[in-house]
XYZ file of C-alpha atoms in Angstrom:
508
model
C 35.140 -170.418 124.045
C 34.324 -168.528 127.218
C 33.571 -171.817 129.024
C 36.984 -173.105 127.853
C 38.808 -170.174 129.539
C 36.745 -170.693 132.673
C 37.695 -174.356 132.854
C 41.387 -173.540 132.376
C 41.231 -170.879 135.095
C 39.566 -173.356 137.474
C 42.267 -175.931 136.839
C 45.043 -173.366 137.417
C 43.437 -172.281 140.653
C 43.199 -175.869 141.795
C 46.836 -176.571 140.940
C 47.986 -173.395 142.721
C 46.009 -174.286 145.829
C 47.504 -177.775 145.825
C 51.054 -176.405 145.522
C 50.469 -173.970 148.387
C 49.047 -176.786 150.534
C 52.034 -179.042 149.834
C 54.477 -176.170 150.511
C 52.738 -175.402 153.840
C 52.963 -179.057 154.876
C 56.627 -179.079 153.815
C 57.411 -175.970 155.877
C 55.597 -177.255 158.944
C 56.524 -180.934 159.161
C 59.945 -181.273 157.471
C 62.950 -180.486 159.687
C 65.499 -177.713 158.953
C 68.175 -180.127 157.674
C 65.784 -181.435 155.040
C 65.005 -177.871 154.005
C 68.718 -177.150 153.473
C 69.149 -180.398 151.519
C 66.361 -179.569 149.079
C 67.421 -175.904 148.767
C 70.942 -176.987 147.873
C 69.796 -179.067 144.929
C 67.155 -176.553 143.891
C 69.930 -173.920 143.673
C 72.060 -176.293 141.566
C 69.109 -176.882 139.280
C 68.612 -173.148 138.893
C 72.325 -172.697 138.102
C 72.060 -175.292 135.337
C 68.954 -173.713 133.867
C 70.120 -170.073 134.292
C 73.471 -169.543 132.494
C 74.015 -165.928 133.642
C 76.281 -164.457 136.323
C 75.402 -161.412 138.406
C 77.808 -158.999 140.143
C 76.413 -156.482 142.615
C 77.973 -153.081 143.379
C 76.477 -151.485 146.490
C 76.095 -147.726 146.833
C 77.123 -147.727 150.496
C 80.587 -148.854 151.564
C 79.381 -149.850 155.024
C 81.460 -147.194 156.801
C 78.834 -145.049 158.476
C 76.758 -145.119 155.292
C 79.641 -143.597 153.340
C 79.099 -143.427 149.576
C 81.079 -146.094 147.708
C 83.577 -144.563 145.263
C 83.301 -147.581 142.963
C 79.519 -147.226 142.818
C 79.819 -143.521 141.991
C 82.392 -144.151 139.237
C 80.238 -146.859 137.613
C 77.168 -144.638 137.866
C 79.116 -141.888 136.070
C 80.121 -144.322 133.316
C 76.536 -145.492 132.871
C 75.090 -141.968 132.813
C 75.939 -141.606 129.093
C 74.066 -144.784 128.141
C 71.260 -144.021 130.572
C 70.195 -140.817 128.829
C 69.915 -142.687 125.517
C 68.410 -146.028 126.551
C 66.651 -145.858 129.920
C 62.956 -144.921 129.933
C 62.936 -143.477 133.454
C 65.714 -141.190 134.620
C 66.503 -139.357 137.833
C 68.251 -135.979 138.004
C 70.836 -135.084 140.646
C 72.608 -131.781 141.282
C 76.398 -132.165 141.573
C 78.088 -128.959 142.745
C 81.644 -130.005 141.866
C 80.811 -130.750 138.214
C 80.862 -128.448 135.174
C 77.485 -130.024 134.254
C 75.695 -129.666 137.605
C 72.596 -131.629 136.508
C 73.482 -135.331 136.148
C 70.964 -137.820 134.710
C 71.090 -141.503 135.722
C 68.869 -144.583 135.761
C 65.895 -144.614 138.065
C 65.504 -147.659 140.343
C 64.283 -150.885 138.707
C 65.540 -149.773 135.295
C 67.978 -151.708 133.095
C 70.174 -150.857 130.114
C 72.590 -152.908 128.040
C 76.218 -152.223 127.183
C 78.520 -153.815 124.628
C 82.236 -154.506 124.974
C 84.391 -156.349 122.414
C 81.249 -157.805 120.847
C 79.880 -159.066 124.189
C 76.561 -157.735 125.473
C 76.026 -157.139 129.220
C 73.140 -155.705 131.212
C 73.202 -153.145 134.008
C 70.247 -152.631 136.328
C 69.647 -150.114 139.119
C 67.915 -151.475 142.211
C 67.149 -150.566 145.779
C 65.984 -152.296 148.942
C 63.508 -150.815 151.408
C 64.781 -150.134 154.957
C 64.003 -152.609 157.704
C 61.274 -151.410 160.128
C 63.564 -152.267 163.062
C 66.432 -150.060 161.841
C 66.784 -146.455 163.069
C 65.538 -144.053 160.417
C 67.742 -141.355 158.857
C 66.641 -138.396 156.775
C 66.357 -138.913 153.039
C 69.704 -138.174 151.387
C 73.214 -139.571 151.631
C 72.448 -141.240 155.000
C 69.099 -142.694 153.982
C 68.366 -146.307 154.958
C 67.377 -147.086 151.366
C 70.154 -149.332 150.088
C 70.890 -148.802 146.403
C 72.966 -151.062 144.225
C 73.866 -151.729 140.604
C 73.767 -155.250 139.167
C 75.915 -156.387 136.246
C 74.536 -159.447 134.394
C 76.420 -161.388 131.724
C 76.682 -164.910 130.272
C 78.961 -167.236 132.212
C 81.084 -168.062 129.154
C 82.380 -164.455 129.217
C 83.410 -164.578 132.896
C 87.138 -163.912 132.362
C 86.595 -161.027 129.939
C 84.019 -159.273 132.127
C 85.633 -159.742 135.543
C 89.000 -158.458 134.399
C 89.095 -156.361 131.242
C 85.528 -155.000 131.118
C 85.193 -153.938 134.752
C 88.623 -152.273 134.584
C 87.475 -150.499 131.404
C 84.322 -149.246 133.155
C 86.300 -147.894 136.132
C 88.896 -146.151 133.935
C 86.264 -144.570 131.696
C 84.198 -143.497 134.708
C 87.229 -141.813 136.280
C 88.079 -140.114 132.982
C 84.524 -138.761 132.632
C 84.607 -137.539 136.239
C 87.921 -135.747 135.672
C 86.667 -134.193 132.435
C 83.415 -132.903 133.932
C 84.745 -131.808 137.302
C 85.123 -128.155 138.199
C 88.740 -127.146 138.758
C 89.784 -125.810 142.171
C 92.255 -123.183 143.289
C 93.881 -124.024 146.648
C 95.864 -121.829 149.000
C 97.668 -122.872 152.190
C 96.355 -121.586 155.496
C 98.697 -119.662 157.806
C 97.453 -121.412 160.965
C 99.774 -123.952 162.611
C 97.045 -125.658 164.648
C 96.822 -129.369 163.915
C 93.034 -129.393 163.635
C 92.952 -126.722 160.921
C 92.712 -127.758 157.268
C 96.056 -127.373 155.506
C 94.487 -126.103 152.288
C 91.385 -124.058 151.600
C 89.944 -123.799 148.104
C 87.607 -121.983 145.776
C 86.496 -122.680 142.214
C 89.157 -122.046 139.588
C 87.425 -120.212 136.755
C 90.271 -118.437 134.970
C 89.379 -118.296 131.247
C 92.977 -118.351 129.918
C 93.705 -120.851 127.142
C 96.661 -121.415 124.868
C 94.560 -120.193 121.958
C 94.277 -116.751 123.579
C 97.817 -116.632 125.006
C 99.962 -113.809 123.573
C 103.042 -115.739 122.493
C 104.873 -116.833 119.359
C 103.051 -119.840 117.816
C 106.220 -121.982 117.640
C 107.014 -121.420 121.305
C 103.413 -122.078 122.294
C 103.305 -125.332 120.315
C 106.547 -126.469 121.944
C 105.023 -126.027 125.410
C 101.804 -127.830 124.410
C 103.730 -130.807 123.040
C 105.779 -130.973 126.240
C 102.598 -131.051 128.342
C 101.007 -133.749 126.163
C 104.151 -135.874 126.431
C 104.140 -135.482 130.214
C 100.457 -136.401 130.549
C 100.993 -139.637 128.616
C 104.275 -140.456 130.358
C 103.194 -142.577 133.337
C 104.821 -145.768 132.063
C 107.895 -143.898 130.799
C 108.571 -142.238 134.170
C 108.164 -145.599 135.903
C 110.555 -147.165 133.392
C 113.342 -144.621 133.990
C 112.755 -144.629 137.766
C 111.652 -141.012 138.213
C 108.721 -139.505 140.073
C 105.932 -138.563 137.660
C 106.352 -134.785 137.926
C 107.739 -131.942 135.855
C 109.206 -128.593 136.862
C 108.658 -125.356 134.909
C 110.505 -122.085 135.520
C 108.676 -119.030 134.150
C 110.866 -115.939 134.109
C 110.633 -112.488 132.609
C 109.702 -108.873 133.418
C 106.423 -108.076 135.219
C 103.384 -108.020 132.938
C 104.662 -110.607 130.457
C 101.930 -113.134 131.251
C 103.435 -115.597 133.753
C 100.223 -116.000 135.771
C 98.189 -116.275 132.563
C 100.514 -119.052 131.383
C 99.895 -120.957 134.639
C 96.133 -120.672 134.157
C 96.420 -121.835 130.542
C 98.462 -124.874 131.618
C 95.912 -125.788 134.318
C 92.989 -125.484 131.906
C 94.775 -127.435 129.175
C 95.746 -130.281 131.525
C 92.481 -130.089 133.517
C 94.514 -129.928 136.758
C 93.729 -128.244 140.071
C 96.037 -125.388 141.116
C 97.805 -125.222 144.503
C 99.114 -121.689 145.110
C 101.809 -122.198 147.749
C 102.694 -119.154 149.860
C 106.051 -120.033 151.431
C 106.090 -117.145 153.909
C 103.138 -118.659 155.797
C 104.747 -122.124 156.083
C 106.227 -122.617 159.541
C 109.064 -125.033 158.765
C 110.236 -127.897 156.555
C 107.959 -130.430 158.249
C 104.941 -128.236 157.574
C 106.070 -127.989 153.946
C 106.171 -131.807 153.688
C 102.676 -132.069 155.155
C 101.388 -129.582 152.593
C 102.925 -131.602 149.777
C 101.443 -134.912 150.929
C 98.036 -133.252 151.205
C 97.989 -132.236 147.525
C 96.248 -134.418 144.970
C 97.580 -135.954 141.804
C 96.749 -134.190 138.543
C 97.642 -130.813 140.003
C 99.791 -127.739 139.373
C 101.790 -126.571 142.401
C 102.759 -122.905 142.002
C 105.280 -120.773 143.894
C 105.090 -117.285 142.420
C 107.920 -114.768 142.726
C 110.233 -117.361 144.231
C 112.997 -114.749 144.536
C 110.780 -112.696 146.870
C 109.093 -115.469 148.887
C 112.040 -116.372 151.120
C 115.776 -115.803 151.220
C 116.740 -118.649 148.853
C 119.723 -117.115 147.052
C 123.389 -117.988 147.286
C 123.787 -115.134 149.808
C 121.607 -117.008 152.310
C 124.269 -117.791 154.951
C 125.700 -114.289 154.868
C 122.291 -112.680 155.223
C 121.324 -115.087 157.989
C 124.410 -114.087 159.961
C 123.544 -110.417 159.522
C 119.970 -111.058 160.634
C 121.177 -112.957 163.721
C 123.396 -110.007 164.691
C 120.498 -107.581 164.215
C 118.208 -109.769 166.296
C 120.794 -109.987 169.078
C 121.094 -106.201 169.180
C 117.314 -105.900 169.246
C 117.085 -108.297 172.193
C 119.653 -106.316 174.196
C 117.763 -103.118 173.487
C 114.422 -104.519 174.683
C 115.693 -106.179 177.863
C 115.306 -102.905 179.773
C 111.624 -102.779 178.853
C 110.876 -106.331 180.006
C 109.403 -107.265 176.605
C 112.037 -109.740 175.384
C 110.037 -112.886 176.109
C 106.828 -111.670 174.466
C 108.665 -110.369 171.420
C 110.577 -113.639 170.987
C 107.288 -115.543 171.084
C 105.738 -113.240 168.507
C 108.751 -113.595 166.232
C 108.574 -117.360 166.567
C 104.983 -117.274 165.379
C 105.687 -114.952 162.458
C 108.981 -116.290 161.122
C 109.120 -119.014 158.488
C 111.916 -121.516 159.057
C 111.684 -123.146 155.635
C 115.216 -123.733 154.334
C 116.616 -124.122 150.845
C 117.294 -127.786 151.620
C 113.662 -128.294 152.677
C 112.407 -126.694 149.485
C 114.726 -128.842 147.347
C 113.396 -131.978 149.047
C 109.894 -130.699 148.358
C 110.673 -130.391 144.638
C 112.584 -133.568 143.848
C 113.504 -135.328 147.093
C 111.976 -138.517 148.475
C 108.814 -136.678 149.496
C 108.179 -135.523 145.932
C 107.241 -139.101 144.980
C 104.189 -139.065 147.300
C 101.638 -138.923 144.485
C 102.060 -138.575 140.743
C 101.187 -136.459 137.740
C 102.163 -133.136 139.263
C 103.580 -130.009 137.632
C 105.644 -127.680 139.833
C 105.959 -124.108 138.561
C 108.249 -121.356 139.828
C 107.909 -117.773 138.607
C 110.460 -115.003 138.973
C 111.218 -111.578 137.561
C 114.954 -111.991 138.183
C 116.216 -115.472 137.388
C 119.837 -114.497 138.107
C 118.964 -113.943 141.781
C 117.996 -117.601 142.364
C 120.334 -120.173 143.834
C 121.649 -122.412 141.007
C 120.771 -125.514 143.063
C 117.128 -124.480 143.019
C 116.747 -124.223 139.257
C 119.177 -126.821 137.930
C 117.969 -129.301 135.308
C 116.066 -132.147 136.928
C 114.368 -129.775 139.343
C 113.211 -127.206 136.831
C 112.999 -129.337 133.693
C 111.896 -126.593 131.311
C 112.729 -122.889 131.252
C 110.085 -120.663 129.673
C 111.081 -117.058 129.075
C 108.101 -114.704 129.113
C 109.437 -111.856 127.006
C 108.175 -108.492 125.816
C 105.392 -108.425 123.264
C 106.432 -109.486 119.777
C 104.529 -108.853 116.566
C 103.177 -112.433 116.533
C 101.970 -112.038 120.123
C 100.351 -108.712 119.187
C 98.376 -110.422 116.385
C 96.938 -112.863 118.940
C 95.905 -109.946 121.176
C 94.361 -108.082 118.230
C 92.318 -111.173 117.412
C 91.243 -111.555 121.065
C 90.369 -107.920 121.782
C 89.316 -106.517 118.397
C 88.464 -109.641 116.401
C 90.719 -108.560 113.513
C 93.638 -110.386 111.910
C 95.154 -107.673 109.741
C 95.127 -103.993 108.822
C 96.919 -102.827 105.692
C 98.020 -99.479 107.124
C 98.301 -99.746 110.907
C 99.643 -103.295 111.356
C 102.976 -102.578 109.568
C 103.479 -99.450 111.717
C 102.870 -101.476 114.884
C 105.225 -104.228 113.685
C 108.020 -101.671 113.180
C 107.437 -100.022 116.593
C 107.314 -103.357 118.449
C 110.685 -104.213 116.922
C 112.128 -100.977 118.323
C 110.355 -100.810 121.703
C 109.991 -103.060 124.740
C 106.340 -103.239 125.801
C 104.764 -106.039 127.821
C 101.725 -107.962 126.539
C 99.750 -106.542 129.477
C 100.413 -102.959 128.337
C 99.622 -103.819 124.717
C 96.349 -105.442 125.764
C 95.394 -102.385 127.826
C 95.904 -100.125 124.800
C 93.865 -102.430 122.558
C 90.912 -102.599 124.935
C 88.068 -100.248 123.874
C 87.484 -97.519 126.447
C 84.001 -96.505 125.274
C 81.156 -97.783 123.105
C 82.278 -95.458 120.282
C 85.801 -96.907 120.062
C 86.328 -99.053 116.977
C 89.321 -101.187 115.978
C 91.146 -98.311 114.267
C 90.777 -96.129 117.358
C 92.294 -98.870 119.528
C 95.131 -99.564 117.090
C 95.990 -95.854 116.933
C 95.925 -95.755 120.723
C 98.488 -98.581 120.760
C 100.664 -96.772 118.228
C 100.577 -93.664 120.394
C 101.549 -95.687 123.474
C 104.396 -97.353 121.570
C 105.722 -93.997 120.366
C 105.619 -92.589 123.901
C 107.400 -95.688 125.202
C 109.992 -95.383 122.435
C 110.734 -91.751 123.313
C 110.904 -92.692 126.966
C 113.417 -95.428 126.253
C 115.488 -92.996 124.186
C 115.441 -90.484 127.045
C 116.448 -93.146 129.562
C 119.217 -94.337 127.262
C 120.436 -90.711 126.840
C 120.467 -90.149 130.602
C 122.262 -93.418 131.123
C 124.867 -92.472 128.539
C 125.330 -89.042 130.126
C 125.701 -90.648 133.526
C 128.290 -93.036 132.150
C 130.184 -90.127 130.533
C 130.161 -88.139 133.790
C 131.433 -91.152 135.681
C 134.145 -91.734 133.093
C 135.159 -88.051 133.247
C 135.200 -88.168 137.038
C 137.378 -91.273 136.999
C 139.775 -89.569 134.582
C 139.997 -86.500 136.835
C 140.664 -88.632 139.911
C 143.311 -90.592 138.019
C 144.919 -87.334 136.834
C 144.964 -85.995 140.410
C 146.616 -89.204 141.591
C 149.263 -88.905 138.890
C 149.883 -85.270 139.813
C 150.366 -86.176 143.462
C 152.820 -88.879 142.516
C 154.775 -86.445 140.359
C 154.844 -83.854 143.169
C 156.101 -86.489 145.622
C 153.007 -86.383 147.799
C 152.410 -90.085 147.256
C 155.365 -92.427 147.244
């Protein structure tokens, strides 16, 4: 038996040597054209015998070794299957992700995927750098060229090249959006062209709709509106509108407007752009800021009534300001400081107009990008110009009111982890119906101030605060009534004096 294996091995060695000899003779004595002729038909023979198609996705886009976005998206899609099916994995740290440690296939590994009953294979590969190429450090600019190969049977060509690849890219983008870490942007005050328009930090506000102090019906209405907007891409295209929605949050200070913004961003998984209008030089700068925002974002202008002069009194106030500035210039001419002061004012003053802001909200420039929510907040909605908050610009008005009993129950659950109290809850319900207190003040009273404070202590503290607030409101109402009575009495006296003068002939 051993001699049989030896004979077979000898024959294989002889055959291999013969093939190598023939191949060497072929390479040396046959011209290039003959080589190409044989290679052409050898390739056709291989195509007939090998019924699979391969598509390669390279990790580098070729632009200064820039990472290919398509490669990254596919790698993200495959990461789920990789952890379950691949035998060798590599770990990478991704700073912008909520799961900073990402596992993916190691080189020369393969996994299969299934789509509509069709099985495909993905493999991760790499090629070694050429010795003649300049060497870069290991990392994003490494000479090692990585690529992913998709293999499938040729009878499924149409399904894979259209539907499946599109499915992979959409799912990869969705996973990336879900796992990414949200960002909070703010616009920079510098007007220099080389400066970045926005700077950002991680957005880590914990607010959610579940913890938002608001009536459940009102909260559910807002959630349904957001869900409808998020799924409305085709609808907005159908009706011919830019894919955006405007929210106006109004109410007294401390009613939770900023918390609502954070809850919306977390629910939608959108970045937040906090736009400070007073640092924007003019309308053109405002347009540039808008075009530099990303889709899937919340653009916020807080306290819109205080940011700039955007009320109906704008022209009148502008005229008054111009007169004041003219007087100031005349005054400073004697000191020789007019030119310097004018330059400083030019640098400090924002020239954003109401018209520029309206174009920013729903003009032509608002269609540069989609899936955006624009939110205005104000404490005094009656001070805003009607053109700024009309329907179509601010699509939904959300009143952030004083704390109701339903909102209090949410806060009690959040801060004290209780849902009812037979004695104290009814007292609080009665007081909240008689007193205006913001959710922020209620939350402050409910928060334990020491390790010995229990839920009853905190509830009694709230009751005490509500009673004080109630007495305060009564006192303010009494003073207001007294003031009104004094004014009425004064008016009566003045009217009586006028009548007396008329009777005495002093006034004709």
